[in-house]
Coordinates of N, CA and C and ligand atoms in Angstrom, one line a residue:
M1145 N 0.8 -1.2 0.0 CA 0.0 0.0 0.0 C 0.9 1.2 0.0
N1146 N 0.5 2.2 -0.8 CA 1.4 3.4 -0.9 C 1.0 4.3 0.2
D1147 N 1.8 5.4 0.4 CA 1.6 6.4 1.5 C 0.2 7.1 1.4
R1148 N -0.1 7.4 0.2 CA -1.4 8.1 0.0 C -2.6 7.3 0.4
A1149 N -2.6 6.0 -0.1 CA -3.7 5.2 0.3 C -3.7 4.9 1.8
G1150 N -2.6 4.8 2.4 CA -2.5 4.6 3.8 C -3.1 5.8 4.6
R1151 N -2.8 7.0 4.1 CA -3.3 8.2 4.8 C -4.8 8.3 4.6
D1152 N -5.3 7.9 3.4 CA -6.8 8.0 3.2 C -7.5 7.0 4.1
I1153 N -6.9 5.8 4.3 CA -7.6 4.8 5.2 C -7.5 5.3 6.6
E1154 N -6.4 6.0 7.0 CA -6.2 6.5 8.4 C -7.3 7.6 8.6
R1155 N -7.5 8.5 7.6 CA -8.5 9.5 7.8 C -10.0 8.9 7.9
M1156 N -10.2 7.9 7.0 CA -11.6 7.2 7.1 C -11.8 6.6 8.4
E1157 N -10.8 6.0 9.0 CA -10.9 5.3 10.3 C -11.1 6.4 11.4
F1158 N -10.5 7.5 11.2 CA -10.5 8.6 12.1 C -12.0 9.1 12.2
L1159 N -12.6 9.3 11.1 CA -14.0 9.8 11.0 C -15.0 8.7 11.5
L1160 N -14.7 7.5 11.1 CA -15.6 6.4 11.6 C -15.6 6.3 13.1
A1161 N -14.4 6.5 13.7 CA -14.3 6.4 15.1 C -15.1 7.5 15.8
L1162 N -15.1 8.7 15.2 CA -15.9 9.8 15.7 C -17.4 9.5 15.6
R1163 N -17.8 8.9 14.5 CA -19.2 8.6 14.3 C -19.6 7.5 15.3
R1164 N -18.8 6.5 15.5 CA -19.1 5.4 16.4 C -19.3 5.9 17.8
R1165 N -18.5 7.0 18.2 CA -18.6 7.5 19.6 C -19.8 8.5 19.7
G1166 N -20.5 8.7 18.6 CA -21.7 9.5 18.7 C -21.7 10.9 18.1
I1167 N -20.7 11.2 17.4 CA -20.7 12.6 16.7 C -21.5 12.4 15.4
G1168 N -22.6 13.1 15.4 CA -23.6 13.0 14.2 C -23.7 14.2 13.3
D1169 N -23.2 15.3 13.8 CA -23.4 16.5 13.0 C -22.4 16.5 11.8
Q1170 N -23.1 16.6 10.6 CA -22.3 16.4 9.4 C -21.4 17.5 9.2
A1171 N -21.7 18.8 9.5 CA -20.8 19.9 9.4 C -19.6 19.7 10.2
V1172 N -19.8 19.2 11.4 CA -18.6 19.0 12.4 C -17.7 17.9 11.8
L1173 N -18.3 16.9 11.3 CA -17.5 15.7 10.8 C -16.8 16.2 9.6
R1174 N -17.4 17.0 8.8 CA -16.7 17.5 7.6 C -15.5 18.4 8.0
A1175 N -15.7 19.3 9.0 CA -14.6 20.1 9.5 C -13.5 19.2 10.1
M1176 N -13.8 18.2 10.8 CA -12.8 17.3 11.4 C -12.1 16.6 10.2
E1177 N -12.8 16.3 9.1 CA -12.1 15.6 8.0 C -11.1 16.6 7.3
E1178 N -11.6 17.9 7.2 CA -10.7 18.8 6.4 C -9.5 19.3 7.1
V1179 N -9.5 19.4 8.4 CA -8.4 20.0 9.1 C -7.3 18.9 9.3
P1180 N -6.1 19.1 8.8 CA -5.1 18.1 8.9 C -4.4 18.1 10.3
R1181 N -4.9 17.2 11.2 CA -4.3 17.2 12.5 C -2.8 16.9 12.6
G1182 N -2.4 16.2 11.5 CA -0.9 15.9 11.5 C -0.1 17.1 11.4
Q1183 N -0.6 18.2 10.9 CA 0.1 19.5 10.8 C 0.2 20.3 12.2
F1184 N -0.6 19.8 13.2 CA -0.7 20.6 14.4 C 0.1 19.8 15.5
V1185 N 0.6 18.7 15.3 CA 1.3 17.9 16.3 C 2.8 18.0 16.0
D1186 N 3.7 17.7 17.0 CA 5.1 17.6 16.7 C 5.5 16.5 15.7
R1187 N 6.5 16.8 15.0 CA 6.9 15.8 14.0 C 7.0 14.4 14.6
D1188 N 7.5 14.3 15.8 CA 7.8 13.0 16.4 C 6.5 12.2 16.6
F1189 N 5.3 13.0 16.6 CA 4.0 12.3 16.8 C 3.2 12.2 15.6
A1190 N 3.8 12.6 14.4 CA 3.0 12.7 13.2 C 2.3 11.4 12.8
N1191 N 2.9 10.3 13.2 CA 2.3 9.0 12.8 C 1.2 8.6 13.7
T1192 N 1.0 9.3 14.8 CA -0.1 9.0 15.7 C -1.1 10.1 15.7
A1193 N -1.0 11.0 14.8 CA -1.8 12.2 14.8 C -3.3 11.9 14.7
Y1194 N -3.6 10.8 14.0 CA -5.1 10.4 13.8 C -5.6 9.4 14.9
D1195 N -4.7 9.1 15.9 CA -5.3 8.2 16.9 C -6.1 9.1 17.8
D1196 N -7.1 8.5 18.5 CA -8.1 9.3 19.3 C -7.5 9.5 20.7
R1197 N -6.4 10.3 20.7 CA -5.9 10.6 22.1 C -5.2 12.0 22.0
A1198 N -5.1 12.5 23.2 CA -4.4 13.8 23.4 C -2.9 13.6 23.2
L1199 N -2.2 14.6 22.6 CA -0.7 14.4 22.4 C 0.0 15.7 23.0
P1200 N 1.3 15.5 23.5 CA 2.0 16.6 24.0 C 2.4 17.6 22.9
I1201 N 2.3 18.9 23.3 CA 2.8 20.0 22.4 C 3.8 20.8 23.3
A1202 N 4.3 21.9 22.7 CA 5.3 22.7 23.5 C 4.8 23.2 24.8
C1203 N 5.7 23.7 25.6 CA 5.3 24.4 26.9 C 4.5 23.4 27.9
G1204 N 4.7 22.2 27.7 CA 4.1 21.2 28.7 C 2.6 21.1 28.5
Q1205 N 2.1 21.5 27.3 CA 0.6 21.5 27.2 C 0.3 20.3 26.2
T1206 N -1.0 20.3 25.9 CA -1.5 19.1 25.1 C -2.4 19.6 24.0
I1207 N -2.5 18.9 22.9 CA -3.5 19.1 21.9 C -4.6 18.1 22.3
S1208 N -5.8 18.5 22.4 CA -6.9 17.6 22.9 C -7.2 16.4 22.0
Q1209 N -7.8 15.5 22.6 CA -8.2 14.2 21.9 C -9.2 14.6 20.8
P1210 N -9.1 14.1 19.6 CA -10.1 14.4 18.6 C -11.5 14.3 18.9
Y1211 N -11.9 13.2 19.7 CA -13.3 13.0 20.1 C -13.8 14.2 21.0
V1212 N -12.9 14.7 21.8 CA -13.3 15.8 22.7 C -13.5 17.1 21.9
V1213 N -12.6 17.2 20.9 CA -12.6 18.4 20.0 C -14.0 18.4 19.3
A1214 N -14.3 17.3 18.7 CA -15.5 17.1 17.9 C -16.7 17.3 18.9
Y1215 N -16.7 16.7 20.0 CA -17.8 16.8 20.9 C -18.1 18.2 21.4
M1216 N -17.1 18.9 21.8 CA -17.3 20.3 22.3 C -17.8 21.2 21.1
T1217 N -17.2 20.9 19.9 CA -17.6 21.7 18.7 C -19.1 21.4 18.4
E1218 N -19.5 20.2 18.5 CA -20.9 19.9 18.2 C -21.8 20.5 19.2
Q1219 N -21.4 20.5 20.5 CA -22.2 21.1 21.5 C -22.4 22.6 21.3
L1220 N -21.4 23.2 20.6 CA -21.5 24.7 20.4 C -22.6 25.0 19.4
A1221 N -23.1 24.1 18.6 CA -24.1 24.3 17.6 C -23.8 25.6 16.8
L1222 N -22.7 25.6 16.1 CA -22.2 26.8 15.5 C -23.0 27.1 14.2
K1223 N -23.2 28.4 14.0 CA -23.9 28.8 12.7 C -22.9 29.7 11.9
P1224 N -23.0 29.7 10.6 CA -21.9 30.4 9.8 C -21.7 31.8 10.1
H1225 N -22.7 32.5 10.8 CA -22.5 33.9 11.0 C -21.9 34.1 12.5
H1226 N -21.6 33.1 13.2 CA -21.2 33.2 14.6 C -19.8 33.8 14.8
R1227 N -19.6 34.6 15.8 CA -18.2 35.0 16.2 C -17.9 34.2 17.5
V1228 N -16.8 33.5 17.4 CA -16.5 32.6 18.6 C -15.2 33.0 19.3
L1229 N -15.2 32.9 20.6 CA -14.0 33.1 21.4 C -13.5 31.8 22.0
E1230 N -12.2 31.4 21.7 CA -11.6 30.3 22.2 C -10.6 30.7 23.3
I1231 N -10.6 30.0 24.5 CA -9.5 30.2 25.5 C -8.6 29.0 25.5
G1232 N -7.3 29.2 25.2 CA -6.4 28.1 25.2 C -6.1 27.6 23.8
T1233 N -5.4 28.5 23.0 CA -5.1 28.2 21.6 C -4.3 26.9 21.5
G1234 N -3.3 26.7 22.3 CA -2.4 25.5 22.2 C -1.8 25.4 20.9
S1235 N -2.1 24.3 20.1 CA -1.6 24.0 18.9 C -2.3 24.8 17.8
G1236 N -3.5 25.3 18.1 CA -4.4 25.9 17.1 C -5.3 25.0 16.3
Y1237 N -5.2 23.7 16.7 CA -6.1 22.7 16.1 C -7.6 23.0 16.3
Q1238 N -8.0 23.1 17.5 CA -9.4 23.4 17.8 C -9.9 24.7 17.1
A1239 N -9.0 25.7 17.0 CA -9.3 27.0 16.4 C -9.6 26.8 14.9
A1240 N -8.7 25.9 14.3 CA -8.9 25.6 12.8 C -10.3 24.9 12.6
V1241 N -10.6 24.0 13.5 CA -11.9 23.3 13.3 C -13.1 24.3 13.4
L1242 N -13.0 25.2 14.4 CA -14.0 26.2 14.6 C -14.1 27.1 13.4
S1243 N -12.9 27.5 12.8 CA -12.9 28.4 11.8 C -13.7 27.9 10.5
R1244 N -13.8 26.6 10.4 CA -14.6 26.0 9.2 C -16.1 26.2 9.4
L1245 N -16.5 26.5 10.7 CA -17.9 26.4 10.9 C -18.5 27.8 11.4
A1246 N -17.6 28.8 11.6 CA -18.1 30.1 12.1 C -17.5 31.2 11.3
R1247 N -17.9 32.4 11.4 CA -17.4 33.5 10.6 C -16.1 33.9 11.1
E1248 N -15.9 34.0 12.4 CA -14.7 34.6 13.0 C -14.3 33.9 14.3
V1249 N -13.0 33.6 14.5 CA -12.6 33.0 15.7 C -11.5 33.9 16.3
V1250 N -11.7 34.2 17.6 CA -10.7 34.9 18.4 C -10.1 33.9 19.4
S1251 N -8.8 33.6 19.4 CA -8.3 32.6 20.3 C -7.2 33.2 21.2
I1252 N -7.3 32.9 22.4 CA -6.3 33.5 23.4 C -5.4 32.4 24.0
E1253 N -4.1 32.6 24.1 CA -3.2 31.7 24.7 C -2.2 32.5 25.6
R1254 N -2.0 31.8 26.8 CA -1.1 32.5 27.8 C 0.4 32.3 27.5
Y1255 N 0.8 31.4 26.7 CA 2.2 31.2 26.2 C 2.4 31.8 24.9
R1256 N 3.4 32.8 25.0 CA 3.8 33.5 23.7 C 4.2 32.6 22.6
T1257 N 5.1 31.5 23.0 CA 5.6 30.6 22.1 C 4.5 29.8 21.3
L1258 N 3.5 29.3 22.1 CA 2.4 28.5 21.5 C 1.6 29.5 20.6
A1259 N 1.3 30.7 21.1 CA 0.5 31.6 20.3 C 1.2 31.9 18.9
G1260 N 2.5 32.1 19.0 CA 3.3 32.5 17.8 C 3.3 31.3 16.8
Q1261 N 3.5 30.1 17.3 CA 3.5 28.9 16.5 C 2.1 28.7 15.8
A1262 N 1.1 28.8 16.7 CA -0.3 28.5 16.2 C -0.6 29.6 15.1
R1263 N -0.3 30.8 15.4 CA -0.6 31.9 14.4 C 0.0 31.6 13.0
E1264 N 1.3 31.2 13.1 CA 2.0 30.9 11.8 C 1.4 29.7 11.1
R1265 N 1.2 28.7 11.9 CA 0.7 27.4 11.3 C -0.8 27.7 10.7
L1266 N -1.6 28.4 11.4 CA -3.0 28.7 10.9 C -2.9 29.5 9.6
A1267 N -1.9 30.5 9.6 CA -1.8 31.3 8.4 C -1.3 30.5 7.3
S1268 N -0.3 29.6 7.5 CA 0.3 28.9 6.4 C -0.7 27.9 5.8
L1269 N -1.7 27.4 6.6 CA -2.7 26.5 6.1 C -4.0 27.2 5.6
G1270 N -3.9 28.6 5.7 CA -5.0 29.4 5.0 C -6.2 29.6 5.9
Y1271 N -6.1 29.4 7.2 CA -7.3 29.7 8.1 C -7.2 31.1 8.5
D1272 N -7.8 32.0 7.6 CA -7.5 33.4 7.7 C -8.6 34.1 8.5
N1273 N -9.6 33.4 9.1 CA -10.6 34.0 9.9 C -10.4 33.7 11.4
V1274 N -9.1 33.4 11.7 CA -8.8 33.2 13.1 C -7.7 34.3 13.6
E1275 N -8.0 34.8 14.7 CA -7.0 35.8 15.3 C -6.5 35.2 16.5
V1276 N -5.2 35.0 16.7 CA -4.6 34.5 17.9 C -4.0 35.6 18.7
M1277 N -4.3 35.7 20.0 CA -3.8 36.7 20.9 C -3.1 36.1 22.1
V1278 N -2.1 36.8 22.6 CA -1.5 36.4 23.8 C -2.1 37.1 25.0
G1279 N -2.4 36.4 26.1 CA -3.0 37.1 27.2 C -3.6 36.1 28.2
D1280 N -4.3 36.6 29.1 CA -5.0 35.8 30.1 C -6.4 35.6 29.6
G1281 N -6.8 34.4 29.1 CA -8.1 34.1 28.7 C -9.2 34.2 29.7
M1282 N -8.8 34.1 31.0 CA -9.8 34.2 32.0 C -10.4 35.5 32.1
L1283 N -9.8 36.5 31.5 CA -10.4 37.9 31.4 C -11.1 38.0 30.1
G1284 N -11.1 37.0 29.2 CA -11.8 37.1 27.9 C -11.1 38.1 27.0
C1285 N -11.9 38.8 26.2 CA -11.5 39.9 25.3 C -12.6 40.9 25.2
A1286 N -12.6 41.8 26.2 CA -13.8 42.7 26.3 C -13.8 43.6 25.0
A1287 N -12.7 43.9 24.4 CA -12.7 44.8 23.2 C -13.5 44.1 22.0
K1288 N -13.5 42.8 22.0 CA -14.2 42.2 20.8 C -15.5 41.5 21.2
A1289 N -15.9 41.7 22.5 CA -17.2 41.1 22.9 C -18.4 41.9 22.4
P1290 N -19.6 41.4 22.4 CA -20.0 40.0 22.8 C -19.7 38.9 21.8
F1291 N -19.5 37.7 22.2 CA -19.3 36.5 21.4 C -20.6 35.6 21.4
D1292 N -20.9 35.1 20.2 CA -22.1 34.2 20.1 C -21.8 32.9 20.8
R1293 N -20.5 32.5 20.7 CA -20.1 31.2 21.4 C -18.7 31.4 22.1
I1294 N -18.5 30.7 23.2 CA -17.2 30.7 23.8 C -16.9 29.2 24.2
I1295 N -15.7 28.8 23.8 CA -15.1 27.5 24.2 C -13.9 27.6 25.0
V1296 N -13.8 27.0 26.1 CA -12.6 27.0 26.9 C -12.0 25.6 26.8
T1297 N -10.7 25.5 26.5 CA -10.1 24.2 26.3 C -9.0 23.9 27.3
A1298 N -9.2 24.5 28.5 CA -8.4 24.2 29.7 C -9.4 24.1 30.8
A1299 N -9.0 23.3 31.9 CA -10.0 23.1 32.9 C -10.1 24.2 34.0
A1300 N -11.2 24.8 34.1 CA -11.4 25.8 35.1 C -12.0 25.3 36.4
E1301 N -11.5 25.8 37.5 CA -12.1 25.4 38.8 C -13.5 26.0 39.0
E1302 N -13.6 27.2 38.4 CA -15.0 27.8 38.3 C -15.0 28.5 37.0
V1303 N -16.2 28.7 36.4 CA -16.3 29.4 35.1 C -16.0 30.9 35.4
P1304 N -15.0 31.5 34.7 CA -14.7 32.8 35.0 C -15.9 33.8 34.6
Q1305 N -16.3 34.7 35.5 CA -17.4 35.6 35.4 C -17.2 36.4 34.0
A1306 N -16.0 36.9 33.8 CA -15.7 37.8 32.6 C -16.3 37.1 31.4
L1307 N -16.1 35.7 31.3 CA -16.5 35.0 30.1 C -18.0 35.0 30.0
I1308 N -18.7 34.8 31.1 CA -20.2 34.8 31.1 C -20.7 36.2 30.6
D1309 N -20.0 37.2 31.2 CA -20.4 38.6 30.8 C -20.2 38.9 29.3
Q1310 N -19.2 38.2 28.7 CA -18.9 38.5 27.3 C -19.7 37.6 26.3
L1311 N -20.6 36.9 26.9 CA -21.4 36.0 26.0 C -22.6 36.8 25.5
A1312 N -22.9 36.8 24.3 CA -24.1 37.5 23.7 C -25.4 36.9 24.3
D1313 N -26.4 37.7 24.2 CA -27.7 37.2 24.5 C -28.0 36.0 23.6
D1314 N -28.6 34.9 24.1 CA -28.7 33.6 23.4 C -27.4 32.9 23.1
G1315 N -26.4 33.4 23.8 CA -25.0 32.8 23.5 C -24.9 31.5 24.3
G1316 N -23.9 30.7 23.9 CA -23.6 29.4 24.5 C -22.1 29.3 24.8
M1317 N -21.8 28.6 25.9 CA -20.3 28.3 26.2 C -20.2 26.9 26.6
V1318 N -19.1 26.3 26.2 CA -18.7 25.0 26.7 C -17.3 25.1 27.4
V1319 N -17.3 24.5 28.6 CA -16.0 24.7 29.4 C -15.9 23.5 30.3
P1320 N -14.6 22.9 30.3 CA -14.4 21.8 31.3 C -14.2 22.4 32.7
V1321 N -14.9 21.9 33.6 CA -14.9 22.4 35.0 C -14.6 21.3 36.0
G1322 N -13.6 21.6 36.9 CA -13.3 20.6 37.9 C -11.9 21.0 38.4
P1323 N -11.5 20.3 39.5 CA -10.3 20.5 40.1 C -9.1 20.1 39.2
H1324 N -8.0 20.8 39.3 CA -6.8 20.5 38.5 C -6.4 19.1 38.9
N1325 N -6.1 18.3 37.8 CA -5.7 16.9 38.0 C -6.8 16.0 38.7
G1326 N -8.0 16.5 38.7 CA -9.1 15.7 39.3 C -10.2 15.5 38.3
P1327 N -11.3 15.0 38.8 CA -12.5 14.7 37.8 C -13.0 16.0 37.3
Q1328 N -13.2 16.1 36.0 CA -13.7 17.3 35.3 C -14.8 16.9 34.4
R1329 N -15.7 17.8 34.2 CA -16.8 17.6 33.3 C -17.0 18.8 32.4
I1330 N -17.4 18.5 31.2 CA -17.8 19.7 30.3 C -19.1 20.2 30.8
I1331 N -19.1 21.5 31.0 CA -20.3 22.2 31.3 C -20.8 23.1 30.2
K1332 N -22.1 23.1 29.9 CA -22.6 23.9 28.8 C -23.5 24.9 29.4
L1333 N -23.1 26.2 29.2 CA -23.9 27.3 29.7 C -24.7 28.0 28.5
T1334 N -25.9 28.3 28.7 CA -26.7 29.0 27.7 C -27.3 30.3 28.4
K1335 N -27.0 31.4 27.8 CA -27.4 32.7 28.4 C -28.7 33.2 27.7
S1336 N -29.6 33.7 28.4 CA -30.8 34.2 27.7 C -31.4 35.4 28.6
T1337 N -32.0 36.3 27.9 CA -32.7 37.3 28.7 C -34.1 37.1 28.7
T1338 N -34.7 37.2 29.9 CA -36.1 37.0 30.1 C -36.7 38.3 30.7
P1339 N -38.0 38.4 30.8 CA -38.5 39.7 31.5 C -37.9 39.8 32.9
D1340 N -37.5 38.7 33.5 CA -36.9 38.8 34.8 C -35.4 39.2 34.9
G1341 N -34.8 39.3 33.7 CA -33.4 39.6 33.7 C -32.6 38.5 33.0
V1342 N -31.3 38.5 33.1 CA -30.4 37.6 32.4 C -30.4 36.3 33.2
T1343 N -30.6 35.1 32.5 CA -30.5 33.9 33.1 C -29.4 33.0 32.4
V1344 N -28.7 32.2 33.2 CA -27.7 31.3 32.6 C -28.1 29.8 32.9
A1345 N -28.5 29.1 32.0 CA -28.8 27.7 32.2 C -27.5 26.9 32.1
R1346 N -27.5 25.8 33.0 CA -26.2 25.0 33.1 C -26.5 23.5 33.0
E1347 N -25.8 22.9 32.0 CA -26.0 21.5 31.8 C -24.6 20.7 32.0
E1348 N -24.7 19.6 32.7 CA -23.4 18.9 32.9 C -23.3 17.8 31.8
Q1349 N -22.2 17.7 31.2 CA -22.0 16.8 30.1 C -20.9 15.7 30.4
I1350 N -20.1 15.4 29.4 CA -19.2 14.2 29.6 C -18.0 14.5 30.5
A1351 N -17.4 13.5 31.1 CA -16.3 13.5 31.9 C -15.0 13.7 31.0
V1352 N -14.1 14.6 31.4 CA -12.9 14.9 30.5 C -11.7 15.1 31.4
R1353 N -10.5 15.2 30.8 CA -9.2 15.5 31.5 C -8.6 16.5 30.6
F1354 N -8.5 17.7 31.2 CA -7.8 18.9 30.5 C -6.7 19.4 31.4
V1355 N -5.7 20.0 30.7 CA -4.7 20.8 31.5 C -5.4 22.0 32.1
P1356 N -4.8 22.5 33.2 CA -5.5 23.5 34.0 C -5.5 24.9 33.3
L1357 N -6.6 25.6 33.5 CA -6.7 27.0 33.1 C -6.0 27.8 34.2
L1358 N -5.0 28.5 33.9 CA -4.2 29.2 34.9 C -4.3 30.7 34.7
P1359 N -4.3 31.5 35.8 CA -4.4 32.9 35.6 C -3.1 33.6 35.1
G1360 N -3.3 34.7 34.4 CA -2.2 35.5 34.0 C -1.5 35.0 32.7
Q1361 N -0.8 35.9 32.1 CA 0.0 35.5 31.0 C 1.2 34.7 31.5
A1362 N 1.7 33.7 30.8 CA 2.8 32.9 31.3 C 4.1 33.8 31.3
Q1363 N 4.8 33.7 32.4 CA 6.0 34.4 32.5 C 7.1 33.8 31.7
E1364 N 7.1 32.4 31.6 CA 8.0 31.7 30.8 C 7.6 32.1 29.3
L1365 N 8.5 31.7 28.4 CA 8.0 31.9 27.0 C 6.9 31.0 26.7
Ligands
SAH2694 N1 -7.2 24.0 22.0 C1 -5.9 23.5 22.1 C2 -5.6 22.6 23.3 C3 -4.8 23.4 24.3 S1 -4.4 22.8 25.8 C4 -5.6 22.7 20.8 O1 -6.4 22.5 20.0 O2 -4.4 22.4 20.7 C5 -4.9 24.2 26.8 C6 -4.2 25.5 26.5 O3 -4.8 26.5 27.4 C7 -2.7 25.4 26.8 O4 -2.0 25.8 25.7 C8 -2.6 26.5 28.0 O5 -1.3 27.2 28.0 C9 -3.8 27.4 27.7 N2 -4.2 28.2 28.9 C10 -4.3 27.8 30.2 N3 -4.8 28.8 30.9 C11 -5.0 29.9 30.0 C12 -5.4 31.2 30.2 N4 -5.8 31.7 31.4 N5 -5.5 32.0 29.1 C13 -5.1 31.5 27.9 N6 -4.7 30.3 27.7 C14 -4.6 29.5 28.7

C-alpha cells in the first residue's frame, strides 16, 4: 500500500471512530475531515496524529483528543454567522476546526511561544478568519465582545465571570470544569434574557481530562 492510500484509510478510520462514539453533526464531521491534525502535532508524533488521544505539544501543554474536540464543537451548535472566542489556543487545532464552521474565531493563549507557532501554522494553512492573541483568557477579550459562542479548552475550577459577561444574549459556552488533575466535566452554559433579567442555564456533560486554566499570561516563553 502506498503512502497516499495509507493516509486515506487513516482519515476514514478517524471519521468512523468519531461517528461510532456518537458525533452525528455532518458539518462537524466535515470540519474534522478537512483540518489536517498531522500539521498541528510535533513531527515526532505525526504517525499517531489520527489516533483518538491527546498528544503533548510545546510548553508542557497538550493538543486535545479528537473526540473531545468534535464533541465540544458539536455542543456549540455553530452557525456560519457566529463569532467565537476560544480560550487556550495550544496548537491551534481546535481553532482551525471552529474556523470552518463560524465567521470569525478569536483565540487567546497565555504562552507567547504557543501563540506564535499557532498563528504561523494557521496562516500557512490558510485559516484566515482566526485571530490568535497572547494574554489571560480568564479575562476574555472585552474589546471584541460580545461573542455568540465561547469555548474553553483548559479546565477551570470555576467558570470565569468575565466570560459569562462577554457572552451574547442567546449565547452558549462549553467549558471543562473541575479541580486541577481531578475529575472534570464539560459544562454547557446558555445565556438568555427573560423579562426577569439575564439567566444562565447550566448542563453537565461528559467527563474529561484537561490541562488547567491558569491565571495571568505565562512568565516563561
Ligand atoms: N485548544 C488546544 C488545546 C490546548 S491545551 C488545541 O487545539 O491544541 C490548553 C491550553 O490552554 C494550553 O496551551 C494552555 O497554555 C492554555 N491556557 C491555560 N490557561 C490559560 C489562560 N488563562 N489564558 C489563555 N490560555 C490558557
